[in-house]
Structure formats: structure tokens, C-alpha cells
Amino acid sequence: MLKNPGLAASFARLGIAQADVVEASRIGNPGFSGSALRDGGPSKITMGLSLPLSDLLLLSSKRRLAEGDYERAQQLIAAEIVTLCADVNQAWYEAAAAQQVAAMRDAASSAAAASADLARRYYEAGNI
């Protein structure tokens, strides 16, 4: 099943959805700034640290949304697997039926050839 291109693409989408869950669980990188001022007197050094407050506030919501997308991707791939199995099952029965039809036609052809041979022999013997 893993060689099926459609399922391979679905598994790739599942991996992306899983990566989105991990990404949604993380806070953005902090920012660091610094400056030094000299205007003839003592130097003024300023340093700053910033954190994305919106990431902290929205972390649980973003994670829940990403987990929902991941679950949806899991359900979609499960549905695709069930559909693929049903298609393979149907194709197997169609192939088996085609083989039986071919065998039946071969038997009918052999019977017709035998009947024609018998009729030819009756004709040659003068019975027809």
C-alpha cells in the first residue's frame, strides 16, 4: 500500500500536520537588542529582551487547532486506506470473474471445435 502514490501523498500530509502540531506548541524566538551611546561623557549602554506575548496568549488555541488538523488528516488517511482496500478487493473479484469467463469461453470453443469435427466425420462417412 505504501507504493500507492495517493497514499504516499496522504502520509506526507500527515507528517506535515504532525509537524504543525509541534510548531504550534512552541513559542517564538525571543528578541535581544542592545545599544551603546557616547556623547563625550560616560557611555550609556541599553539592553532589551522581548518575548512574543501573543504566542504565549494563543499557545493553547493554536495547539488545539493543529491537533484537530492532525486528527482530521489521520481520519482522511484511514478513509483512503479503506477505500483503497475496497477497490483492490473489487479489482480482484473482477479479475477472478474475467478468468472464469475466459475459461468458460475456452471450453465452449473446444466443444464447438469437437462438434464441428464430429459433424465433418459424419459427413465424410455419409451419415449426414
Tab-separated table of C-alpha atoms in Angstrom:
chain	number	residue	atom	x	y	z
A	1	MET	CA	0.000	0.000	0.000
A	2	LEU	CA	2.879	2.369	0.645
A	3	LYS	CA	3.776	2.230	-3.049
A	4	ASN	CA	0.429	3.777	-3.919
A	5	PRO	CA	1.123	7.407	-4.914
A	6	GLY	CA	-2.123	8.689	-3.421
A	7	LEU	CA	-1.445	7.086	-0.055
A	8	ALA	CA	2.172	8.229	-0.108
A	9	ALA	CA	0.953	11.803	-0.575
A	10	SER	CA	-1.539	11.346	2.262
A	11	PHE	CA	1.179	10.058	4.579
A	12	ALA	CA	3.266	13.096	3.629
A	13	ARG	CA	0.332	15.374	4.526
A	14	LEU	CA	0.031	13.508	7.824
A	15	GLY	CA	3.692	14.208	8.546
A	16	ILE	CA	3.177	17.881	7.757
A	17	ALA	CA	0.170	18.009	10.091
A	18	GLN	CA	2.258	16.408	12.834
A	19	ALA	CA	4.999	18.983	12.280
A	20	ASP	CA	2.359	21.720	12.527
A	21	VAL	CA	1.349	20.378	15.964
A	22	VAL	CA	4.959	20.583	17.120
A	23	GLU	CA	5.317	24.084	15.666
A	24	ALA	CA	2.094	25.250	17.340
A	25	SER	CA	3.434	24.051	20.698
A	26	ARG	CA	6.429	26.330	20.564
A	27	ILE	CA	6.825	29.950	21.476
A	28	GLY	CA	8.536	32.243	19.006
A	29	ASN	CA	12.170	33.142	19.498
A	30	PRO	CA	12.852	35.961	21.939
A	31	GLY	CA	14.400	39.139	20.651
A	32	PHE	CA	17.511	40.680	22.127
A	33	SER	CA	18.667	44.212	21.456
A	34	GLY	CA	21.470	46.364	22.687
A	35	SER	CA	22.847	49.830	22.077
A	36	ALA	CA	25.700	51.946	23.309
A	37	LEU	CA	25.663	55.760	23.216
A	38	ARG	CA	28.659	58.018	23.626
A	39	ASP	CA	28.305	61.714	23.533
A	40	GLY	CA	31.540	62.756	25.125
A	41	GLY	CA	30.519	61.748	28.630
A	42	PRO	CA	30.052	58.338	30.162
A	43	SER	CA	28.728	55.663	27.818
A	44	LYS	CA	25.096	54.659	28.046
A	45	ILE	CA	24.516	51.008	27.409
A	46	THR	CA	20.973	49.802	26.922
A	47	MET	CA	19.868	46.204	26.572
A	48	GLY	CA	16.446	44.797	25.850
A	49	LEU	CA	14.773	41.422	25.763
A	50	SER	CA	11.419	40.856	24.104
A	51	LEU	CA	9.136	37.846	24.018
A	52	PRO	CA	6.186	37.421	21.669
A	53	LEU	CA	3.303	37.879	24.106
A	54	SER	CA	0.724	36.889	21.511
A	55	ASP	CA	2.380	33.458	21.229
A	56	LEU	CA	2.046	32.971	24.969
A	57	LEU	CA	-1.606	34.001	24.943
A	58	LEU	CA	-2.585	31.959	21.888
A	59	LEU	CA	-0.418	28.901	22.521
A	60	SER	CA	-3.184	26.567	23.706
A	61	SER	CA	-5.591	27.674	20.978
A	62	LYS	CA	-3.006	27.211	18.247
A	63	ARG	CA	-2.117	23.793	19.607
A	64	ARG	CA	-5.762	22.688	19.763
A	65	LEU	CA	-6.311	23.793	16.165
A	66	ALA	CA	-3.183	21.997	14.981
A	67	GLU	CA	-4.178	18.835	16.863
A	68	GLY	CA	-7.614	18.999	15.235
A	69	ASP	CA	-5.994	19.266	11.813
A	70	TYR	CA	-3.759	16.305	12.664
A	71	GLU	CA	-6.741	14.191	13.730
A	72	ARG	CA	-8.571	15.172	10.544
A	73	ALA	CA	-5.537	14.109	8.487
A	74	GLN	CA	-5.483	10.770	10.342
A	75	GLN	CA	-9.163	10.197	9.622
A	76	LEU	CA	-8.735	11.122	5.964
A	77	ILE	CA	-5.871	8.671	5.529
A	78	ALA	CA	-7.879	5.953	7.286
A	79	ALA	CA	-10.759	6.578	4.870
A	80	GLU	CA	-8.366	6.457	1.919
A	81	ILE	CA	-6.946	3.139	3.135
A	82	VAL	CA	-10.436	1.648	3.491
A	83	THR	CA	-11.357	2.909	0.012
A	84	LEU	CA	-8.151	1.511	-1.473
A	85	CYS	CA	-8.769	-1.871	0.162
A	86	ALA	CA	-12.308	-1.934	-1.220
A	87	ASP	CA	-11.029	-1.010	-4.698
A	88	VAL	CA	-8.368	-3.741	-4.554
A	89	ASN	CA	-10.963	-6.264	-3.383
A	90	GLN	CA	-13.316	-5.289	-6.205
A	91	ALA	CA	-10.495	-5.479	-8.763
A	92	TRP	CA	-9.549	-8.956	-7.509
A	93	TYR	CA	-13.120	-10.221	-7.924
A	94	GLU	CA	-13.324	-8.654	-11.381
A	95	ALA	CA	-10.047	-10.349	-12.372
A	96	ALA	CA	-11.240	-13.703	-10.999
A	97	ALA	CA	-14.536	-13.330	-12.873
A	98	ALA	CA	-12.685	-12.449	-16.082
A	99	GLN	CA	-10.538	-15.582	-15.717
A	100	GLN	CA	-13.636	-17.722	-15.230
A	101	VAL	CA	-15.333	-16.159	-18.267
A	102	ALA	CA	-12.185	-16.807	-20.320
A	103	ALA	CA	-12.100	-20.433	-19.135
A	104	MET	CA	-15.799	-20.851	-19.972
A	105	ARG	CA	-15.287	-19.373	-23.445
A	106	ASP	CA	-12.287	-21.653	-23.979
A	107	ALA	CA	-14.397	-24.668	-23.001
A	108	ALA	CA	-17.211	-23.519	-25.323
A	109	SER	CA	-14.703	-23.060	-28.145
A	110	SER	CA	-13.287	-26.541	-27.554
A	111	ALA	CA	-16.809	-28.005	-27.523
A	112	ALA	CA	-17.689	-26.194	-30.750
A	113	ALA	CA	-14.479	-27.449	-32.391
A	114	ALA	CA	-15.236	-31.019	-31.265
A	115	SER	CA	-18.803	-30.715	-32.574
A	116	ALA	CA	-17.548	-29.420	-35.919
A	117	ASP	CA	-15.028	-32.280	-36.125
A	118	LEU	CA	-17.744	-34.839	-35.361
A	119	ALA	CA	-20.052	-33.305	-37.964
A	120	ARG	CA	-17.228	-33.417	-40.546
A	121	ARG	CA	-16.569	-37.084	-39.805
A	122	TYR	CA	-20.295	-37.929	-40.075
A	123	TYR	CA	-20.378	-36.108	-43.399
A	124	GLU	CA	-17.319	-37.959	-44.678
A	125	ALA	CA	-18.871	-41.256	-43.601
A	126	GLY	CA	-22.070	-40.367	-45.441
A	127	ASN	CA	-24.270	-40.238	-42.373
A	128	ILE	CA	-25.281	-36.611	-42.894
